[in-house]
Short mmCIF file of C-alpha atoms in Angstrom, two decimals:
data_model
loop_
_atom_site.label_atom_id
_atom_site.label_comp_id
_atom_site.label_asym_id
_atom_site.label_seq_id
_atom_site.Cartn_x
_atom_site.Cartn_y
_atom_site.Cartn_z
CA HIS G 6 24.47 69.23 128.12
CA LEU G 7 27.95 69.15 129.62
CA ALA G 8 27.58 71.46 132.60
CA ASN G 9 29.22 69.98 135.71
CA ALA G 10 30.00 66.78 133.81
CA ILE G 11 33.32 65.01 133.42
CA VAL G 12 34.31 64.66 129.76
CA ASN G 13 36.88 62.21 128.42
CA GLU G 14 39.19 64.66 126.64
CA ALA G 15 40.64 61.92 124.43
CA LYS G 16 37.20 61.33 122.85
CA MET G 17 36.08 64.97 122.69
CA GLN G 18 36.07 66.50 119.20
CA ILE G 19 35.43 70.20 118.59
CA SER G 20 35.27 71.82 115.20
CA ASN G 21 36.29 75.42 114.66
CA ALA G 22 33.77 75.72 111.81
CA PRO G 23 30.40 77.38 112.56
CA VAL G 24 27.41 75.04 112.87
CA ASN G 25 23.93 76.47 112.33
CA GLY G 26 25.35 79.98 112.69
CA TYR G 27 27.10 79.33 116.02
CA MET G 28 30.58 78.32 117.12
CA LEU G 29 32.36 77.53 120.36
CA THR G 30 34.51 80.29 121.82
CA ALA G 31 36.84 80.32 124.83
CA GLN G 32 35.80 82.40 127.81
CA SER G 33 38.25 85.04 128.93
CA GLY G 34 39.82 85.22 132.34
CA ASN G 35 40.17 82.36 134.77
CA THR G 36 36.73 80.83 134.16
CA GLY G 37 38.25 78.40 131.67
CA GLY G 38 35.26 77.31 129.68
CA LEU G 39 33.63 77.32 126.30
CA THR G 40 30.48 79.17 125.27
CA TRP G 41 28.36 79.17 122.14
CA ALA G 42 28.58 82.44 120.23
CA ALA G 43 26.94 83.61 117.03
CA ALA G 44 29.28 83.22 114.09
CA GLY G 45 29.60 86.18 111.81
CA GLY G 46 32.06 88.46 113.51
CA GLY G 47 29.62 90.90 115.13
CA GLU G 48 28.52 94.32 113.92
CA GLY G 49 29.83 95.24 110.49
CA ALA G 50 30.65 91.72 109.36
CA ALA G 51 28.97 90.19 106.34
CA LYS G 52 26.05 88.04 107.49
CA VAL G 53 25.46 86.47 104.05
CA TRP G 54 27.63 86.05 101.00
CA VAL G 55 27.48 83.83 97.94
CA ASN G 56 29.36 83.24 94.70
CA PHE G 57 27.33 81.26 92.14
CA ASN G 58 27.26 80.28 88.49
CA GLY G 59 24.29 82.03 86.86
CA THR G 60 24.35 80.30 83.46
CA GLY G 61 23.24 76.81 82.55
CA THR G 62 22.63 74.72 85.66
CA LEU G 63 22.91 77.08 88.63
CA ALA G 64 25.66 76.05 91.03
CA ILE G 65 26.82 77.67 94.26
CA ARG G 66 30.60 77.84 94.22
CA ASP G 67 30.97 79.01 97.83
CA SER G 68 28.79 80.74 100.40
CA PHE G 69 28.12 81.67 104.01
CA ASN G 70 24.63 81.54 105.57
CA VAL G 71 23.03 80.61 102.22
CA SER G 72 20.77 77.55 102.09
CA SER G 73 20.13 77.75 98.34
CA VAL G 74 19.79 80.00 95.31
CA THR G 75 16.60 79.74 93.23
CA ASP G 76 16.71 80.40 89.48
CA HIS G 77 13.38 81.92 88.36
CA GLY G 78 14.46 82.44 84.76
CA THR G 79 16.87 84.63 82.81
CA GLY G 80 18.66 87.02 85.20
CA ASP G 81 16.18 86.41 88.04
CA PHE G 82 17.45 84.77 91.25
CA THR G 83 16.47 84.42 94.92
CA VAL G 84 19.19 83.97 97.54
CA ASN G 85 17.67 81.98 100.45
CA PHE G 86 19.28 82.43 103.88
CA THR G 87 20.12 79.64 106.34
CA ASN G 88 19.52 81.96 109.32
CA ASN G 89 17.00 84.79 108.98
CA PHE G 90 17.76 88.47 109.51
CA ALA G 91 16.03 90.33 112.36
CA ASN G 92 14.32 92.60 109.79
CA ASN G 93 14.47 93.41 106.09
CA ASP G 94 16.47 96.62 106.54
CA TYR G 95 19.76 94.98 105.57
CA ALA G 96 22.18 96.24 102.90
CA VAL G 97 22.78 94.24 99.73
CA SER G 98 25.70 94.64 97.35
CA GLY G 99 26.68 92.52 94.43
CA THR G 100 28.19 92.21 91.03
CA GLY G 101 28.64 89.75 88.24
CA ASP G 102 31.05 89.14 85.44
CA ARG G 103 30.67 90.65 82.01
CA LEU G 104 27.86 89.07 80.10
CA VAL G 105 27.95 89.17 76.31
CA GLY G 106 30.81 90.95 74.53
CA THR G 107 31.63 94.21 76.30
CA ARG G 108 28.32 94.57 78.14
CA GLN G 109 28.34 95.21 81.86
CA CYS G 110 26.52 93.19 84.49
CA LEU G 111 24.23 95.36 86.64
CA MET G 112 22.54 94.02 89.77
CA SER G 113 19.18 95.16 91.08
CA VAL G 114 17.55 94.12 94.35
CA GLY G 115 14.07 92.80 93.68
CA ALA G 116 12.86 91.31 90.45
CA LEU G 117 11.86 93.92 87.90
CA GLU G 118 8.09 94.07 87.54
CA PHE G 119 8.17 94.76 83.83
CA ASN G 120 10.30 91.68 83.17
CA SER G 121 9.15 89.08 85.68
CA GLY G 122 5.79 90.26 86.95
CA SER G 123 7.04 89.92 90.54
CA THR G 124 7.32 92.60 93.20
CA GLU G 125 9.22 90.33 95.59
CA GLY G 126 12.36 91.95 96.98
CA MET G 127 13.85 91.85 100.46
CA ALA G 128 12.49 89.52 103.15
CA THR G 129 14.05 88.34 106.42
CA SER G 130 14.62 84.88 104.90
CA LYS G 131 15.65 85.75 101.32
CA VAL G 132 16.38 88.43 98.75
CA ARG G 133 15.44 88.52 95.08
CA ILE G 134 18.18 89.67 92.71
CA ALA G 135 17.93 90.76 89.08
CA SER G 136 20.93 90.65 86.78
CA LEU G 137 20.75 93.07 83.86
CA ASN G 138 22.97 94.02 80.96
CA ASP G 139 23.70 97.65 80.08
CA GLY G 140 20.70 97.62 77.73
CA ASN G 141 18.46 97.06 80.81
CA SER G 142 17.55 93.52 79.72
CA MET G 143 17.60 90.56 82.11
CA GLU G 144 20.60 88.34 81.41
CA ASP G 145 22.34 85.47 83.19
CA PRO G 146 25.88 86.20 84.44
CA GLY G 147 28.58 83.55 84.35
CA THR G 148 29.41 84.49 87.94
CA MET G 149 27.21 86.40 90.41
CA MET G 150 28.61 87.54 93.76
CA ILE G 151 26.32 88.87 96.50
CA VAL G 152 27.21 90.13 100.01
CA ILE G 153 24.72 91.26 102.64
CA PHE G 154 25.16 93.21 105.90
CA GLY G 155 22.54 93.64 108.61
CA ASP G 156 21.24 92.51 111.99
CA ASP G 157 20.67 88.79 112.45
#
């Protein structure tokens, strides 16, 4: 805690990258101080996004507010959040690259019961995503990109 403390400016290091969903911001006016603010840009900004490899060994290429992605089997993934949402009324959008030949990659929120036996979908800490080809069969995409908006 640095309130009312003298800090050696030569030894002070501040990163402009968010840490645990928060970052330091300068106060406006003549107060001349720093405050912790939630990272994410406020209302309307994406609160979660991820780009991952869905074939072979799953690998996250880049992400924001994603702790991990779980591979449950062919075309069946869970995106786990670093910081939970306030509720499960968030909006999910996503896409993937073409799968085999000229087939399209379709994304569905929640694993499909008839394929995986799971009814898991949207939770405050994660979302289950199904990747399907245009024949409505689960299939792994080479690249899957998910973005989520909502209240954190």
